[in-house]
Amino acid sequence: MNVGFPWALEIAALVRRLHPKSTIVFGGPHATLLAREILEAFPQVDIVMVNEGENAILPLIDAVLVGRPLGACPNLVFRDADGEIVRTRAAPLLDQLDGLPLMTLDADLLTRSAMISVEAGRGCPYRCKFCSSHAIWTRTPRFKSPSRLVDEAAAYVAQGGTRSDPLLISFEHDDFISNRPWFREFVAYKQRIGAVFRYAITTRINHLTEEVVSLLAKSGCVSVFMGLETGSERLQATSLKHLDLEKIAPSLRGLREARIHISSNYIVGFPEETMEDVAATIDLVLRMAWLGSTINISMMCPEPGSEIHADTDPAAYRLLLESDYATELRQGGLQPDLLPPIARYHFTTLANPHFDILQMERVVRSIQYLIVTFPGLSFEVFEAFLGDSKAFLAYVWSYVLENGPISAPSVEVFARSAPRLRNKRSDEFFAYEQARAAIRRGETSQISPRVFALDMPKPYFTRMDEIADAQWTQLNVFA
């Protein structure tokens, strides 16, 4: 459920109207963390299945079909005959994930899909204050055996048939390389049986040693996602993320040389975050983006089950009604501000004593738009402030405060008003970036005719390579 929770509630209400006697069951992370609250707030939900469902779903189905009491079924929260909410015993966690069945996938779907997700294991050993993973899977990492995981992925690839763009396997685990001997065996088995498939993983940057990067490269890994979260050493410590920022440069250099794509996530809005902390994060975000990393900046959400959620007074909650997620809800016919509190977490953040958090969301959204869509322009503006991330953040803040968030309709106004180094080709590069953005939006009629007179894209990408090369020196400042 998670981000789909509001729509799941709508679907449940529709099913209840069409099939009044049906039994409606919710499950998954969101339901596990808020089981009682869901049953208290939503009469269309009969039962919530919590934690792992594999050992609970069949007993539940059997009990419902024959009319047997639910009390003997594990991992359930439901209303009894008197309307009281009851929680049944917890089933032991699965210790042998190899016993899980393979997914039954439609061959046509596989042929048309660029990527499929394959569960590699469950559980994260870390204690980040903003994360609720431990409340669902515990802090003990569990993995499918290397042979099972490789054989499973290879089977899906074979089902997809011969294709010009090989199917990408996204292995789902909070930290794929947390067990180094397991990972070595995974690579060895994949090579031993000659399994040929590309894959993507999630891990922590402290695991990306020279040996690990070499193993990733030769075993077909093409993408690594990392939650770097903050460029502030202070917040790395207080959030209990505890990443060593000194390892960023050597780890990234190895991935780039191995031509492995990098994706990275960042969080703005920690309860104790200052403008200096935000500037440190923006500095890291910009440099990672110019190195070619896919960037996602999230606002802090008080996830139920996390330490931050437990420590925060709900009076500090602020709704991000201008966020992309809130916009998607409105486009789907929902009114975000009218949803009950337990359906709002993905567009809820926390008030901050050092800055206006809603204004910060607009600024962060603007910066992400700039660096993703107009990396050349963002570099020119940043360099105009001599690489001072505090000054860059302050400038974007003042611009957004006066003009609103930077988006496709307003980026040219920003470009005209922003201080930029006058690289002799900067205006041409900006025009080229505008054309690329218009093509992605399907708005080719908005492309200026002068773009076709430019000798792009070679000079542009040469310039972006120069910008990328310049970042190593700055990232090594952490070392």
XYZ file of C-alpha atoms in Angstrom:
479
model
C 0.000 0.000 0.000
C 2.176 2.915 1.206
C 1.740 5.739 -1.344
C -1.212 3.821 -2.799
C -2.993 3.748 0.571
C -5.589 6.481 -0.198
C -6.540 4.732 -3.443
C -6.668 1.354 -1.668
C -9.231 2.867 0.693
C -11.283 4.133 -2.245
C -11.193 0.713 -3.915
C -12.192 -0.979 -0.658
C -15.174 1.353 -0.285
C -16.214 0.616 -3.873
C -15.942 -3.152 -3.334
C -18.012 -2.826 -0.147
C -20.783 -1.020 -2.060
C -20.797 -3.538 -4.905
C -20.276 -6.653 -2.770
C -21.556 -5.912 0.748
C -20.879 -9.428 2.050
C -17.267 -9.593 0.879
C -14.376 -9.831 3.347
C -11.885 -7.034 2.734
C -8.334 -7.563 3.964
C -5.520 -5.005 3.990
C -1.858 -5.961 4.281
C 1.641 -4.641 3.666
C 3.952 -2.169 5.444
C 1.437 0.670 5.849
C -1.213 -1.698 7.175
C 1.255 -3.390 9.539
C 2.261 -0.094 11.105
C -1.282 1.289 11.440
C -3.476 -1.793 11.830
C -5.587 -0.578 14.759
C -5.922 2.942 13.372
C -7.122 1.602 10.002
C -9.857 -0.502 11.613
C -10.913 2.389 13.842
C -11.162 4.830 10.939
C -12.389 2.777 7.979
C -15.430 0.498 8.297
C -14.859 -0.828 4.762
C -11.797 -2.736 6.026
C -12.627 -5.970 7.874
C -9.205 -7.426 8.622
C -5.610 -6.215 8.621
C -2.882 -8.791 8.065
C 0.356 -7.632 9.686
C 4.010 -8.461 9.095
C 4.709 -11.419 6.795
C 1.666 -12.912 5.117
C 2.938 -16.205 3.737
C 2.100 -18.218 6.866
C -1.126 -16.329 7.514
C -2.996 -15.996 4.236
C -4.046 -19.640 3.760
C -5.375 -20.118 7.322
C -7.289 -16.845 6.902
C -8.856 -17.864 3.589
C -9.806 -21.255 5.007
C -11.389 -19.680 8.113
C -13.378 -17.160 6.070
C -14.645 -19.772 3.589
C -15.879 -22.221 6.247
C -16.968 -19.617 8.788
C -14.420 -20.571 11.440
C -13.402 -17.990 14.109
C -10.376 -15.906 13.142
C -8.711 -16.075 16.544
C -6.631 -19.118 15.629
C -5.156 -17.434 12.532
C -1.777 -15.714 13.046
C -0.813 -12.131 12.171
C -4.344 -10.715 12.101
C -5.992 -7.624 13.552
C -9.795 -7.520 13.287
C -13.039 -6.531 15.008
C -14.688 -9.245 17.062
C -18.451 -9.761 17.366
C -18.643 -6.985 19.969
C -16.740 -4.531 17.770
C -13.582 -4.758 19.877
C -10.286 -4.781 17.993
C -8.390 -8.025 18.502
C -4.814 -8.945 17.569
C -3.919 -12.616 17.130
C -0.610 -14.323 17.858
C 2.400 -13.442 15.736
C 3.681 -16.107 13.371
C 7.442 -16.713 13.487
C 9.389 -14.898 10.811
C 10.322 -17.037 7.844
C 13.882 -18.205 8.296
C 14.071 -20.066 4.974
C 13.079 -17.700 2.188
C 13.974 -20.337 -0.410
C 10.643 -21.983 0.376
C 8.747 -19.070 -1.163
C 7.237 -19.869 -4.572
C 8.393 -18.173 -7.747
C 6.144 -15.473 -9.104
C 3.736 -16.507 -11.822
C 4.250 -13.846 -14.456
C 2.391 -13.223 -17.680
C 4.706 -13.853 -20.645
C 3.318 -10.877 -22.567
C 3.861 -8.631 -19.543
C 7.456 -9.817 -19.272
C 8.024 -9.110 -22.949
C 6.735 -5.559 -22.578
C 8.427 -4.771 -19.253
C 11.823 -3.107 -19.052
C 12.314 -4.195 -15.441
C 10.830 -6.483 -12.819
C 11.379 -6.502 -9.068
C 12.570 -9.699 -7.404
C 12.691 -9.991 -3.636
C 16.200 -10.881 -2.467
C 15.513 -10.850 1.259
C 14.181 -8.916 4.218
C 15.459 -6.988 7.194
C 17.886 -4.107 7.737
C 20.424 -4.077 10.619
C 20.660 -0.281 10.915
C 18.860 2.113 13.250
C 18.173 5.252 11.208
C 15.751 7.438 13.164
C 13.608 8.267 10.128
C 13.039 4.668 8.955
C 10.341 2.159 9.939
C 11.730 -0.917 8.166
C 12.731 -2.563 11.443
C 9.144 -2.384 12.701
C 8.064 -4.593 9.792
C 10.993 -6.919 9.037
C 13.105 -6.618 12.239
C 16.791 -5.724 12.181
C 17.993 -9.212 11.251
C 18.810 -9.406 7.522
C 17.542 -12.563 5.819
C 18.369 -13.562 2.261
C 17.315 -16.164 -0.221
C 20.265 -18.440 -0.925
C 22.545 -17.198 -3.732
C 21.640 -20.179 -5.942
C 17.900 -19.703 -5.428
C 18.070 -15.984 -6.199
C 20.186 -16.396 -9.335
C 18.044 -19.289 -10.605
C 14.859 -17.300 -9.961
C 16.070 -14.218 -11.811
C 17.373 -16.324 -14.705
C 13.998 -18.070 -14.947
C 12.144 -14.771 -15.321
C 14.599 -13.573 -17.952
C 14.126 -16.829 -19.874
C 10.349 -16.433 -19.688
C 10.703 -12.974 -21.223
C 12.235 -14.532 -24.339
C 14.745 -13.035 -26.752
C 14.581 -9.252 -26.862
C 16.715 -6.358 -28.049
C 16.740 -4.712 -24.600
C 17.476 -7.373 -21.959
C 15.109 -7.488 -18.996
C 16.514 -5.697 -15.937
C 16.161 -7.461 -12.580
C 15.774 -5.093 -9.619
C 16.733 -7.042 -6.493
C 14.682 -5.791 -3.561
C 16.508 -5.655 -0.244
C 17.305 -2.686 1.992
C 21.004 -3.553 1.849
C 21.952 -6.142 -0.771
C 25.623 -6.230 0.256
C 25.212 -6.273 4.043
C 26.365 -9.919 4.052
C 29.685 -9.885 2.174
C 30.260 -13.696 2.092
C 26.712 -14.175 0.777
C 27.367 -11.616 -1.967
C 30.613 -13.285 -3.014
C 28.781 -16.595 -3.299
C 26.017 -14.920 -5.322
C 28.550 -13.615 -7.851
C 30.455 -16.916 -7.976
C 27.294 -18.970 -8.560
C 25.991 -16.589 -11.244
C 29.281 -16.891 -13.125
C 29.575 -20.635 -12.573
C 26.225 -21.432 -14.221
C 26.657 -18.765 -16.890
C 23.530 -16.818 -15.923
C 23.383 -13.698 -18.089
C 21.129 -10.996 -16.749
C 21.510 -7.371 -15.732
C 20.526 -6.339 -12.236
C 20.118 -3.351 -9.934
C 20.528 -3.193 -6.156
C 20.220 -0.992 -3.080
C 23.131 -0.740 -0.650
C 25.082 1.605 1.620
C 28.085 3.487 0.364
C 30.326 2.074 3.112
C 30.000 -1.383 1.509
C 31.332 -0.244 -1.867
C 34.930 -1.326 -1.498
C 37.185 -1.862 -4.496
C 36.516 -5.616 -4.261
C 32.728 -5.171 -4.121
C 32.634 -2.763 -7.056
C 34.714 -5.216 -9.097
C 32.327 -8.052 -8.230
C 29.307 -5.891 -9.095
C 30.772 -4.985 -12.467
C 31.732 -8.485 -13.557
C 28.437 -10.007 -12.385
C 26.186 -7.745 -14.452
C 25.157 -5.021 -12.000
C 24.194 -1.903 -13.937
C 22.642 0.311 -11.240
C 23.216 0.999 -7.541
C 20.789 2.972 -5.381
C 22.065 4.580 -2.182
C 20.322 6.616 0.470
C 22.953 9.252 1.249
C 20.234 11.357 2.940
C 22.309 14.338 4.094
C 25.573 16.090 3.365
C 25.749 17.300 6.955
C 28.130 15.316 9.126
C 26.180 16.504 12.163
C 22.900 15.102 10.832
C 24.601 11.895 9.736
C 25.358 11.395 13.435
C 22.113 12.627 15.031
C 19.885 10.717 12.562
C 21.921 7.548 13.261
C 22.522 7.107 9.528
C 26.259 7.167 10.295
C 27.585 7.256 6.730
C 31.240 8.099 6.342
C 31.181 10.963 3.836
C 34.875 10.415 3.195
C 34.006 7.234 1.305
C 31.815 8.992 -1.261
C 34.533 10.005 -3.722
C 36.431 6.682 -3.922
C 33.215 4.647 -4.041
C 31.681 6.768 -6.782
C 34.850 6.788 -8.839
C 34.869 3.000 -8.854
C 31.226 2.804 -9.914
C 31.716 5.361 -12.682
C 34.783 3.590 -14.025
C 32.776 0.355 -14.051
C 29.963 2.184 -15.913
C 27.474 1.344 -13.174
C 24.657 3.878 -12.909
C 24.229 5.633 -9.559
C 20.936 6.696 -7.983
C 20.911 8.566 -4.704
C 18.278 9.806 -2.256
C 18.398 12.775 0.113
C 16.160 14.050 2.902
C 15.503 17.658 3.857
C 13.486 18.593 6.940
C 15.107 16.770 9.854
C 13.610 18.199 13.075
C 16.889 19.824 14.145
C 18.081 20.804 10.640
C 19.499 24.293 10.068
C 20.012 26.238 6.861
C 23.703 25.322 7.069
C 22.762 21.643 7.151
C 20.471 22.066 4.141
C 23.231 23.883 2.251
C 25.620 20.987 2.937
C 23.054 18.563 1.537
C 22.393 20.717 -1.526
C 26.141 20.910 -2.140
C 26.339 17.099 -2.134
C 23.199 16.791 -4.268
C 24.527 19.160 -6.929
C 27.891 17.452 -7.198
C 26.326 14.000 -7.322
C 23.972 15.157 -10.066
C 26.799 16.610 -12.154
C 28.618 13.301 -11.789
C 25.632 11.632 -13.408
C 23.714 10.301 -10.426
C 19.938 10.145 -10.640
C 18.728 12.392 -7.839
C 15.708 12.261 -5.574
C 15.217 14.747 -2.751
C 12.510 13.882 -0.252
C 11.007 15.977 2.492
C 11.123 14.357 5.914
C 7.941 12.360 6.562
C 7.253 11.084 10.096
C 6.858 7.410 9.170
C 4.849 5.427 11.727
C 7.180 2.975 13.416
C 10.180 5.298 13.143
C 11.885 6.983 16.083
C 11.155 10.411 14.611
C 7.433 9.584 14.467
C 7.478 8.416 18.089
C 9.288 11.562 19.249
C 7.181 14.101 17.334
C 4.091 15.890 18.606
C 1.414 15.715 15.862
C 0.974 19.457 16.374
C 4.257 19.822 14.488
C 2.883 18.120 11.356
C 2.569 20.247 8.234
C 0.805 19.137 5.046
C 2.713 19.431 1.769
C -0.332 20.228 -0.333
C 1.773 21.546 -3.230
C 3.940 18.421 -3.449
C 3.949 16.160 -6.484
C 2.251 13.405 -4.489
C -0.574 15.688 -3.352
C -0.983 16.801 -6.959
C -1.254 13.170 -8.084
C -3.942 12.561 -5.455
C -5.963 15.489 -6.782
C -5.526 14.255 -10.335
C -6.918 10.910 -9.144
C -10.045 12.608 -7.806
C -9.021 12.757 -4.132
C -8.797 15.798 -1.889
C -5.558 15.495 0.104
C -6.547 17.978 2.814
C -9.783 16.066 3.455
C -8.119 12.673 3.943
C -7.957 11.337 7.520
C -4.605 11.798 9.282
C -3.429 8.195 8.830
C -3.761 8.567 5.046
C -1.636 11.738 4.958
C 1.812 10.564 6.006
C 3.331 10.664 2.522
C 2.595 14.363 2.170
C 3.208 15.297 5.798
C 6.410 16.882 7.067
C 7.517 18.577 10.291
C 7.655 22.216 11.320
C 11.189 23.492 11.673
C 12.381 26.169 14.135
C 15.033 27.478 11.728
C 13.063 28.022 8.494
C 9.609 27.873 6.920
C 9.301 24.183 6.030
C 6.646 24.746 3.341
C 8.823 27.324 1.624
C 11.739 24.902 1.903
C 9.699 22.241 0.081
C 9.136 24.682 -2.809
C 12.855 25.494 -2.892
C 13.888 21.827 -2.796
C 11.395 20.982 -5.538
C 12.816 23.826 -7.639
C 16.419 22.710 -7.129
C 15.578 19.133 -8.046
C 13.825 20.339 -11.198
C 16.837 22.451 -12.143
C 19.510 19.822 -11.623
C 17.546 17.048 -13.323
C 16.314 19.017 -16.318
C 18.853 21.846 -16.600
C 22.157 20.556 -15.193
C 24.208 22.987 -17.288
C 22.196 26.009 -16.175
C 22.305 24.932 -12.522
C 26.093 24.626 -12.747
C 26.440 28.106 -14.264
C 24.332 29.625 -11.478
C 26.206 27.713 -8.786
C 29.563 28.824 -10.205
C 28.348 32.418 -10.239
C 28.337 32.145 -6.443
C 31.871 30.718 -6.541
C 30.626 27.263 -5.544
C 29.175 28.571 -2.273
C 26.184 26.316 -1.574
C 24.874 28.660 1.142
C 24.779 31.577 -1.298
C 23.227 29.392 -4.017
C 20.530 28.155 -1.625
C 19.824 31.700 -0.430
C 19.454 32.918 -4.021
C 17.041 30.159 -5.035
C 15.118 30.722 -1.797
C 14.664 34.434 -2.539
C 13.721 33.747 -6.171
C 11.098 31.150 -5.228
C 9.740 33.375 -2.460
C 9.166 36.154 -4.986
C 8.213 34.168 -8.090
C 7.034 30.740 -6.945
C 8.616 27.326 -7.595
C 10.783 26.943 -10.685
C 9.093 24.797 -13.303
C 8.893 24.448 -17.080
C 6.879 27.669 -17.598
C 9.143 29.772 -15.369
C 12.630 28.416 -15.983
C 13.419 30.950 -18.707
C 12.551 33.799 -16.340
C 14.873 32.244 -13.768
C 17.627 31.837 -16.354
C 17.360 35.484 -17.453
C 17.407 36.802 -13.890
C 19.969 34.435 -12.421
C 23.599 35.494 -12.126
C 25.633 33.231 -14.430
C 29.188 32.934 -15.535
C 29.112 34.120 -19.100
C 30.553 31.073 -20.756
C 30.469 32.076 -24.420
C 28.182 29.129 -25.164
C 26.087 29.131 -21.986
C 23.019 30.569 -23.750
C 23.291 27.940 -26.476
C 23.612 25.154 -23.923
C 20.556 26.466 -22.092
C 18.571 26.541 -25.351
C 19.613 22.944 -25.991
C 18.518 21.900 -22.487
C 15.175 23.625 -23.058
C 14.726 21.678 -26.291
C 15.514 18.365 -24.590
C 13.025 19.165 -21.820
C 10.308 20.044 -24.336
C 10.878 16.777 -26.195
C 10.518 14.811 -22.947
C 7.242 16.617 -22.250
C 6.033 15.992 -25.811
C 5.865 19.732 -26.458
C 8.064 19.971 -29.537
C 6.109 22.981 -30.825
C 7.720 25.019 -28.039
C 11.270 24.404 -29.280
C 12.914 27.573 -30.529
C 13.897 27.380 -34.228
C 17.390 28.614 -33.395
C 18.125 25.335 -31.608
C 18.321 23.610 -34.986
C 21.165 25.911 -35.983
C 23.306 24.745 -33.067
C 25.991 22.105 -33.505
C 24.651 20.077 -30.592
C 24.865 17.697 -28.853
C 28.626 17.065 -28.923
C 29.775 20.444 -27.489
C 27.106 20.228 -24.787
C 28.131 16.774 -23.604
C 31.794 17.730 -23.778
C 30.986 20.601 -21.441
C 29.017 18.305 -19.089
C 31.979 15.900 -18.991
C 34.218 18.811 -17.995
C 31.771 19.723 -15.242
C 31.710 16.103 -14.021
C 35.501 15.894 -13.941
C 35.644 19.060 -11.858
C 33.508 17.492 -9.116
C 36.073 14.941 -7.982
C 38.219 17.639 -6.425
C 35.257 19.017 -4.504
C 34.006 15.616 -3.340
C 37.502 14.786 -2.154
C 37.156 17.711 0.269
C 35.239 15.209 2.426
C 38.271 12.893 2.428
